[in-house]
PDB file of C-alpha atoms in Angstrom:
ATOM      1  CA  MET P   1     213.913  37.702 -24.674  1.00 39.00           C
ATOM      2  CA  ASP P   2     211.573  37.323 -27.662  1.00 43.00           C
ATOM      3  CA  GLU P   3     209.214  40.191 -26.833  1.00 46.00           C
ATOM      4  CA  GLU P   4     210.061  43.840 -27.259  1.00 47.00           C
ATOM      5  CA  ARG P   5     209.919  45.615 -23.891  1.00 45.00           C
ATOM      6  CA  GLU P   6     208.494  49.076 -23.297  1.00 45.00           C
ATOM      7  CA  GLY P   7     209.795  49.776 -19.800  1.00 49.00           C
ATOM      8  CA  GLU P   8     208.500  46.581 -18.211  1.00 55.00           C
ATOM      9  CA  ILE P   9     205.551  46.159 -20.594  1.00 65.00           C
ATOM     10  CA  GLU P  10     205.636  43.278 -23.090  1.00 78.00           C
ATOM     11  CA  LYS P  11     204.800  44.397 -26.611  1.00 87.00           C
ATOM     12  CA  LYS P  12     203.847  41.940 -29.340  1.00 91.00           C
ATOM     13  CA  GLU P  13     203.276  42.948 -32.961  1.00 94.00           C
ATOM     14  CA  GLY P  14     202.175  40.852 -35.881  1.00 96.00           C
ATOM     15  CA  VAL P  15     199.284  39.909 -38.126  1.00 97.00           C
ATOM     16  CA  ALA P  16     195.822  38.747 -37.101  1.00 96.00           C
ATOM     17  CA  SER P  17     193.254  36.785 -39.066  1.00 96.00           C
ATOM     18  CA  ILE P  18     189.835  37.288 -37.475  1.00 96.00           C
ATOM     19  CA  ALA P  19     186.480  35.760 -38.414  1.00 95.00           C
ATOM     20  CA  VAL P  20     183.594  38.114 -37.631  1.00 93.00           C
ATOM     21  CA  LEU P  21     180.462  36.025 -37.135  1.00 92.00           C
ATOM     22  CA  PRO P  22     176.921  37.287 -37.872  1.00 90.00           C
ATOM     23  CA  CYS P  23     176.073  37.066 -34.138  1.00 87.00           C
ATOM     24  CA  GLY P  24     178.819  39.605 -33.316  1.00 85.00           C
ATOM     25  CA  SER P  25     181.354  37.138 -31.911  1.00 90.00           C
ATOM     26  CA  ILE P  26     184.892  36.971 -33.260  1.00 93.00           C
ATOM     27  CA  SER P  27     187.378  34.129 -33.508  1.00 96.00           C
ATOM     28  CA  GLY P  28     190.828  33.904 -35.006  1.00 96.00           C
ATOM     29  CA  HIS P  29     194.576  33.866 -34.662  1.00 96.00           C
ATOM     30  CA  PHE P  30     197.323  36.388 -33.951  1.00 96.00           C
ATOM     31  CA  ILE P  31     200.789  35.567 -35.308  1.00 95.00           C
ATOM     32  CA  HIS P  32     203.515  37.368 -33.339  1.00 93.00           C
ATOM     33  CA  THR P  33     206.233  38.144 -35.869  1.00 89.00           C
ATOM     34  CA  PRO P  34     209.096  37.588 -36.558  1.00 85.00           C
ATOM     35  CA  LEU P  35     209.046  34.444 -34.387  1.00 84.00           C
ATOM     36  CA  SER P  36     205.746  33.122 -35.797  1.00 88.00           C
ATOM     37  CA  VAL P  37     204.306  32.454 -32.335  1.00 91.00           C
ATOM     38  CA  CYS P  38     200.548  31.831 -32.667  1.00 93.00           C
ATOM     39  CA  TYR P  39     197.941  33.055 -30.162  1.00 95.00           C
ATOM     40  CA  GLY P  40     194.234  32.273 -30.264  1.00 96.00           C
ATOM     41  CA  LEU P  41     191.618  35.028 -30.258  1.00 97.00           C
ATOM     42  CA  HIS P  42     188.022  34.563 -29.138  1.00 96.00           C
ATOM     43  CA  GLY P  43     185.594  37.372 -28.445  1.00 95.00           C
ATOM     44  CA  THR P  44     181.971  37.673 -27.449  1.00 94.00           C
ATOM     45  CA  GLU P  45     179.879  40.801 -27.731  1.00 90.00           C
ATOM     46  CA  LEU P  46     178.961  42.471 -24.439  1.00 86.00           C
ATOM     47  CA  ALA P  47     175.655  44.236 -23.911  1.00 79.00           C
ATOM     48  CA  CYS P  48     176.215  47.982 -23.732  1.00 70.00           C
ATOM     49  CA  GLU P  49     174.258  51.147 -24.203  1.00 63.00           C
ATOM     50  CA  THR P  50     175.621  52.855 -27.275  1.00 55.00           C
ATOM     51  CA  GLU P  51     176.266  56.550 -26.939  1.00 55.00           C
ATOM     52  CA  CYS P  52     174.904  58.623 -29.819  1.00 50.00           C
ATOM     53  CA  SER P  53     178.399  59.764 -30.752  1.00 54.00           C
ATOM     54  CA  ARG P  54     179.689  56.185 -31.036  1.00 61.00           C
ATOM     55  CA  GLY P  55     177.462  55.212 -33.972  1.00 64.00           C
ATOM     56  CA  GLU P  56     175.527  52.059 -34.808  1.00 67.00           C
ATOM     57  CA  ASP P  57     178.639  50.033 -35.601  1.00 73.00           C
ATOM     58  CA  TYR P  58     180.159  50.433 -32.114  1.00 80.00           C
ATOM     59  CA  ARG P  59     180.225  47.466 -29.760  1.00 85.00           C
ATOM     60  CA  LEU P  60     182.163  46.123 -26.808  1.00 88.00           C
ATOM     61  CA  ILE P  61     183.856  42.736 -27.077  1.00 92.00           C
ATOM     62  CA  LYS P  62     185.187  40.557 -24.276  1.00 93.00           C
ATOM     63  CA  LEU P  63     188.368  39.351 -26.014  1.00 94.00           C
ATOM     64  CA  THR P  64     190.247  36.309 -24.734  1.00 95.00           C
ATOM     65  CA  ILE P  65     193.815  35.876 -25.947  1.00 95.00           C
ATOM     66  CA  ILE P  66     195.117  32.315 -25.649  1.00 95.00           C
ATOM     67  CA  ASP P  67     198.807  31.422 -25.465  1.00 92.00           C
ATOM     68  CA  PHE P  68     198.783  27.979 -27.101  1.00 90.00           C
ATOM     69  CA  ASN P  69     202.286  27.132 -25.816  1.00 88.00           C
ATOM     70  CA  SER P  70     201.511  27.653 -22.122  1.00 88.00           C
ATOM     71  CA  LYS P  71     197.720  27.012 -22.352  1.00 89.00           C
ATOM     72  CA  LYS P  72     197.182  30.305 -20.461  1.00 91.00           C
ATOM     73  CA  GLU P  73     194.528  32.920 -21.245  1.00 93.00           C
ATOM     74  CA  GLN P  74     194.141  36.645 -20.663  1.00 91.00           C
ATOM     75  CA  THR P  75     190.922  38.589 -21.167  1.00 91.00           C
ATOM     76  CA  VAL P  76     190.494  42.247 -22.040  1.00 91.00           C
ATOM     77  CA  VAL P  77     187.440  44.332 -22.997  1.00 90.00           C
ATOM     78  CA  VAL P  78     187.910  46.054 -26.347  1.00 91.00           C
ATOM     79  CA  GLU P  79     185.933  48.433 -28.536  1.00 89.00           C
ATOM     80  CA  CYS P  80     185.057  47.136 -31.976  1.00 88.00           C
ATOM     81  CA  LYS P  81     184.055  49.629 -34.642  1.00 84.00           C
ATOM     82  CA  ALA P  82     182.531  48.601 -37.967  1.00 78.00           C
ATOM     83  CA  HIS P  83     180.937  45.220 -38.564  1.00 71.00           C
ATOM     84  CA  ASP P  84     182.704  43.924 -41.659  1.00 79.00           C
ATOM     85  CA  ALA P  85     186.090  45.706 -41.793  1.00 85.00           C
ATOM     86  CA  ALA P  86     186.641  45.864 -38.046  1.00 86.00           C
ATOM     87  CA  ARG P  87     188.845  48.184 -36.017  1.00 88.00           C
ATOM     88  CA  ILE P  88     189.590  46.957 -32.504  1.00 89.00           C
ATOM     89  CA  ASN P  89     191.109  49.002 -29.678  1.00 88.00           C
ATOM     90  CA  ASN P  90     191.241  48.599 -25.937  1.00 83.00           C
ATOM     91  CA  VAL P  91     188.801  50.662 -23.889  1.00 76.00           C
ATOM     92  CA  GLU P  92     190.594  53.713 -22.461  1.00 64.00           C
ATOM     93  CA  HIS P  93     191.824  53.164 -18.897  1.00 54.00           C
ATOM     94  CA  ALA P  94     189.803  49.978 -18.436  1.00 51.00           C
ATOM     95  CA  HIS P  95     192.770  47.646 -18.067  1.00 51.00           C
ATOM     96  CA  GLY P  96     195.687  49.780 -16.911  1.00 62.00           C
ATOM     97  CA  ARG P  97     198.667  48.855 -19.054  1.00 72.00           C
ATOM     98  CA  LYS P  98     196.903  46.283 -21.245  1.00 80.00           C
ATOM     99  CA  SER P  99     196.560  47.449 -24.826  1.00 87.00           C
ATOM    100  CA  VAL P 100     195.144  45.799 -27.951  1.00 92.00           C
ATOM    101  CA  SER P 101     194.804  47.315 -31.417  1.00 94.00           C
ATOM    102  CA  PHE P 102     193.810  45.836 -34.773  1.00 96.00           C
ATOM    103  CA  GLU P 103     192.818  47.352 -38.092  1.00 94.00           C
ATOM    104  CA  CYS P 104     191.487  45.375 -41.029  1.00 94.00           C
ATOM    105  CA  GLU P 105     193.597  45.790 -44.173  1.00 94.00           C
ATOM    106  CA  THR P 106     192.140  42.845 -46.104  1.00 95.00           C
ATOM    107  CA  LEU P 107     188.465  41.910 -46.005  1.00 95.00           C
ATOM    108  CA  LYS P 108     187.284  38.557 -47.325  1.00 95.00           C
ATOM    109  CA  ALA P 109     183.600  37.739 -47.779  1.00 94.00           C
ATOM    110  CA  ASP P 110     181.502  35.064 -49.457  1.00 94.00           C
ATOM    111  CA  LYS P 111     183.587  32.419 -51.302  1.00 95.00           C
ATOM    112  CA  ALA P 112     186.965  34.001 -50.422  1.00 96.00           C
ATOM    113  CA  ALA P 113     186.007  34.025 -46.737  1.00 95.00           C
ATOM    114  CA  GLU P 114     184.733  30.447 -46.823  1.00 95.00           C
ATOM    115  CA  ASP P 115     187.929  29.255 -48.570  1.00 96.00           C
ATOM    116  CA  HIS P 116     190.040  30.991 -45.894  1.00 95.00           C
ATOM    117  CA  ILE P 117     187.895  29.518 -43.113  1.00 95.00           C
ATOM    118  CA  ARG P 118     188.127  25.991 -44.550  1.00 94.00           C
ATOM    119  CA  GLN P 119     191.924  26.283 -44.701  1.00 94.00           C
ATOM    120  CA  PHE P 120     192.669  28.038 -41.389  1.00 93.00           C
ATOM    121  CA  MET P 121     189.532  27.806 -39.183  1.00 93.00           C
ATOM    122  CA  PRO P 122     187.602  24.686 -40.255  1.00 93.00           C
ATOM    123  CA  LYS P 123     185.388  24.635 -37.136  1.00 92.00           C
ATOM    124  CA  LEU P 124     183.811  27.912 -38.325  1.00 93.00           C
ATOM    125  CA  SER P 125     182.933  26.596 -41.785  1.00 92.00           C
ATOM    126  CA  GLY P 126     179.370  27.308 -42.893  1.00 91.00           C
ATOM    127  CA  LEU P 127     178.722  30.056 -40.313  1.00 93.00           C
ATOM    128  CA  ASP P 128     178.681  32.905 -42.887  1.00 92.00           C
ATOM    129  CA  ALA P 129     181.584  34.799 -41.287  1.00 93.00           C
ATOM    130  CA  VAL P 130     183.633  37.530 -42.928  1.00 95.00           C
ATOM    131  CA  ILE P 131     187.415  37.490 -42.533  1.00 96.00           C
ATOM    132  CA  ASN P 132     189.479  40.472 -41.406  1.00 96.00           C
ATOM    133  CA  ILE P 133     193.256  40.344 -41.868  1.00 97.00           C
ATOM    134  CA  GLY P 134     195.564  43.096 -40.684  1.00 96.00           C
ATOM    135  CA  PRO P 135     198.216  44.291 -38.271  1.00 97.00           C
ATOM    136  CA  MET P 136     197.673  43.719 -34.552  1.00 96.00           C
ATOM    137  CA  LYS P 137     199.538  45.022 -31.526  1.00 94.00           C
ATOM    138  CA  ILE P 138     199.178  43.628 -28.014  1.00 92.00           C
ATOM    139  CA  SER P 139     200.984  44.943 -24.958  1.00 89.00           C
ATOM    140  CA  GLY P 140     200.767  44.538 -21.206  1.00 84.00           C
ATOM    141  CA  LEU P 141     199.673  40.895 -21.236  1.00 78.00           C
ATOM    142  CA  ASP P 142     202.005  38.686 -19.229  1.00 73.00           C
ATOM    143  CA  PHE P 143     201.027  35.023 -19.324  1.00 68.00           C
ATOM    144  CA  ALA P 144     203.649  34.191 -16.645  1.00 65.00           C
ATOM    145  CA  VAL P 145     201.740  36.434 -14.202  1.00 58.00           C
ATOM    146  CA  VAL P 146     198.547  34.456 -14.937  1.00 50.00           C
ATOM    147  CA  GLU P 147     200.347  31.286 -13.827  1.00 49.00           C
ATOM    148  CA  GLU P 148     201.506  32.948 -10.583  1.00 48.00           C
ATOM    149  CA  GLU P 149     197.996  34.296  -9.817  1.00 48.00           C
ATOM    150  CA  HIS P 150     196.419  30.839 -10.232  1.00 47.00           C
ATOM    151  CA  ALA P 151     199.091  29.258  -8.011  1.00 47.00           C
ATOM    152  CA  ASN P 152     198.182  31.544  -5.074  1.00 46.00           C
TER     153      ASN P 152
END
């Protein structure tokens, strides 16, 4: 099996490249290493009332993870902290065993971001996005279960 198992929970680790758009949406790729399996990432900001303790840079994102090989998708609500150098974590207890974490280690803006976008995400060219690159961990998402649920 190509995924590390934690009990019966699939755990994928790798590197993500995420474009953070001015409107608050995110788009990018997650490369599950060492097998170099690529997953798509697409997130839209959800309306939420920010608690005082969360700060101005706190937002909720509806994150869709796309398995390009099987054409299946899974969606999870995550917390995103900071606008430019983002930190993403799943919302506590919102999804049971589903877990997503990301922390920006490399931030690209302006020309560096546009060069990266032209090379890896050409559809986002000209949208004034910043690029976040860093380690990502995803667990509890089983794309085979999605197929079974849609068959019933």
